[in-house]
């Protein structure tokens, strides 16, 4: 799709994020099920609930903009999640798999942080303050999830090293 305006770019990126978040809602239960660390399992389950909220927030944005959320597949997220699935399929020492799941999850979070930061800025430039505020809420939650994973990794990585 040829993008001619900042609004078209905003909508394209929002559709990409909608696809990404929808894909994540399918991946997180698998990651939680695979994890042997109770703290990591809880983080994945908690982030699933947050991610479902992100989807709802995006739907609210599309309704506000009177646009459709459909029409795009986020290939970047598809690739990141495929790597996470490979980590699960490969198996191994449970603690090492948990460390790998954290790395995969943080790649996802960093992708989302970059995407939400960009679209929030686009919304601000377009004077869509309601949209920008909703995107900022999600951006803050993504940053918090990344920080939580970093904290959990200190324990999980030590256990993985000892395995």
Coordinates of C-alpha atoms in Angstrom, one line a residue:
X1 CA 0.0 0.0 0.0
X2 CA 1.4 3.3 -1.0
X3 CA 1.3 5.7 1.9
X4 CA 0.6 9.4 1.0
X5 CA -0.2 11.0 4.4
X6 CA 0.7 10.7 8.0
X7 CA -2.8 9.6 8.8
X8 CA -2.4 6.7 6.4
X9 CA 0.9 5.8 8.0
X10 CA -0.8 6.0 11.5
X11 CA -3.6 3.6 10.3
X12 CA -1.2 1.2 8.7
X13 CA 1.0 1.0 11.8
X14 CA -2.1 0.7 14.0
X15 CA -3.3 -2.3 11.9
X16 CA 0.1 -3.8 12.2
X17 CA 0.0 -3.4 16.0
X18 CA -3.5 -4.9 16.1
X19 CA -2.3 -7.9 14.2
X20 CA 0.8 -8.2 16.5
X21 CA -1.2 -8.0 19.7
X22 CA -3.7 -10.6 18.4
X23 CA -0.8 -12.9 17.6
X24 CA 0.7 -12.4 21.1
X25 CA -2.6 -13.4 22.8
X26 CA -2.2 -16.8 21.1
X27 CA 1.5 -17.2 22.0
X28 CA 1.5 -16.2 25.7
X29 CA -0.6 -19.2 26.9
X30 CA 2.0 -21.5 25.3
X31 CA 4.8 -19.7 26.9
X32 CA 3.2 -19.8 30.3
X33 CA 2.5 -23.5 30.0
X34 CA 6.1 -24.2 29.0
X35 CA 7.7 -22.1 31.8
X36 CA 8.8 -23.9 34.9
X37 CA 9.5 -20.7 36.9
X38 CA 6.4 -19.8 38.9
X39 CA 7.3 -16.1 38.7
X40 CA 7.8 -16.3 34.9
X41 CA 4.6 -18.3 34.4
X42 CA 2.7 -15.6 36.4
X43 CA 4.3 -12.8 34.4
X44 CA 3.2 -14.4 31.1
X45 CA -0.3 -15.0 32.5
X46 CA -0.5 -11.4 33.7
X47 CA 0.8 -10.0 30.5
X48 CA -1.8 -12.0 28.6
X49 CA -4.5 -10.1 30.4
X50 CA -2.7 -6.8 29.7
X51 CA -2.4 -7.8 26.0
X52 CA -6.1 -8.5 25.8
X53 CA -6.6 -5.0 27.2
X54 CA -4.2 -3.7 24.5
X55 CA -6.4 -5.3 21.8
X56 CA -9.5 -3.6 23.3
X57 CA -7.7 -0.3 23.5
X58 CA -6.7 -0.6 19.8
X59 CA -10.3 -1.4 18.9
X60 CA -11.4 1.7 20.8
X61 CA -8.9 3.7 18.8
X62 CA -10.1 2.3 15.5
X63 CA -13.7 3.1 16.5
X64 CA -12.7 6.7 17.4
X65 CA -10.9 7.1 14.0
X66 CA -13.9 5.4 12.2
X67 CA -11.5 2.9 10.6
X68 CA -11.1 -0.9 10.4
X69 CA -8.6 -2.8 12.5
X70 CA -8.3 -5.5 9.8
X71 CA -6.2 -5.6 6.7
X72 CA -2.7 -6.2 7.8
X73 CA -0.6 -9.1 9.1
X74 CA 2.4 -8.1 11.3
X75 CA 5.1 -10.2 9.7
X76 CA 7.7 -8.9 12.2
X77 CA 5.7 -10.3 15.1
X78 CA 5.0 -13.5 13.3
X79 CA 8.8 -14.0 13.0
X80 CA 9.5 -13.1 16.6
X81 CA 6.9 -15.5 17.8
X82 CA 8.1 -18.2 15.5
X83 CA 11.5 -18.0 17.2
X84 CA 9.8 -18.3 20.6
X85 CA 7.9 -21.4 19.4
X86 CA 11.2 -22.9 18.2
X87 CA 12.6 -22.4 21.7
X88 CA 9.7 -24.3 23.1
X89 CA 9.9 -27.1 20.5
X90 CA 13.6 -27.5 20.9
X91 CA 13.2 -28.2 24.6
X92 CA 16.1 -28.8 27.0
X93 CA 16.9 -28.1 30.6
X94 CA 13.8 -26.4 32.0
X95 CA 15.8 -23.5 33.5
X96 CA 17.6 -22.9 30.3
X97 CA 14.4 -23.0 28.3
X98 CA 12.9 -20.4 30.8
X99 CA 15.9 -18.1 30.1
X100 CA 15.4 -18.5 26.4
X101 CA 11.7 -17.7 26.8
X102 CA 12.6 -14.5 28.6
X103 CA 14.9 -13.5 25.8
X104 CA 12.2 -14.2 23.2
X105 CA 9.6 -12.3 25.2
X106 CA 11.9 -9.3 25.6
X107 CA 12.4 -9.2 21.8
X108 CA 8.6 -9.0 21.5
X109 CA 8.4 -6.2 24.1
X110 CA 11.2 -4.2 22.5
X111 CA 9.4 -4.5 19.1
X112 CA 6.2 -3.3 20.7
X113 CA 7.9 -0.4 22.6
X114 CA 9.3 0.9 19.3
X115 CA 6.0 0.5 17.5
X116 CA 3.9 2.1 20.2
X117 CA 6.3 5.0 20.6
X118 CA 6.2 5.7 16.9
X119 CA 2.4 5.6 16.5
X120 CA 1.9 7.7 19.7
X121 CA 4.1 10.4 18.1
X122 CA 2.2 10.2 14.8
X123 CA -1.1 10.6 16.8
X124 CA 0.3 13.6 18.6
X125 CA 1.4 15.2 15.3
X126 CA -2.1 14.6 13.9
X127 CA -3.6 16.3 17.0
X128 CA -5.3 13.0 17.9
X129 CA -4.8 13.5 21.7
X130 CA -7.3 10.9 22.7
X131 CA -5.5 8.3 20.5
X132 CA -2.1 9.4 21.7
X133 CA -3.2 9.1 25.4
X134 CA -4.5 5.5 24.8
X135 CA -1.3 4.6 23.0
X136 CA 0.8 6.1 25.8
X137 CA -1.0 3.9 28.3
X138 CA -0.1 0.8 26.3
X139 CA 3.5 2.0 25.8
X140 CA 3.9 2.4 29.6
X141 CA 2.5 -1.2 30.2
X142 CA 4.9 -2.6 27.5
X143 CA 7.9 -0.9 29.2
X144 CA 6.7 -2.2 32.6
X145 CA 6.4 -5.8 31.2
X146 CA 10.0 -5.5 29.8
X147 CA 11.3 -4.4 33.2
X148 CA 9.5 -7.2 35.0
X149 CA 11.1 -9.7 32.6
X150 CA 14.5 -8.2 33.3
X151 CA 14.0 -8.6 37.0
X152 CA 12.8 -12.2 36.6
X153 CA 15.8 -13.0 34.4
X154 CA 18.3 -12.3 37.2
X155 CA 17.0 -15.4 39.1
X156 CA 16.2 -17.5 36.1
X157 CA 19.5 -16.9 34.4
X158 CA 21.4 -17.9 37.5
X159 CA 19.4 -21.1 37.7
X160 CA 20.0 -21.7 34.0
X161 CA 23.8 -21.3 34.4
X162 CA 23.8 -23.8 37.3
X163 CA 21.8 -26.4 35.3

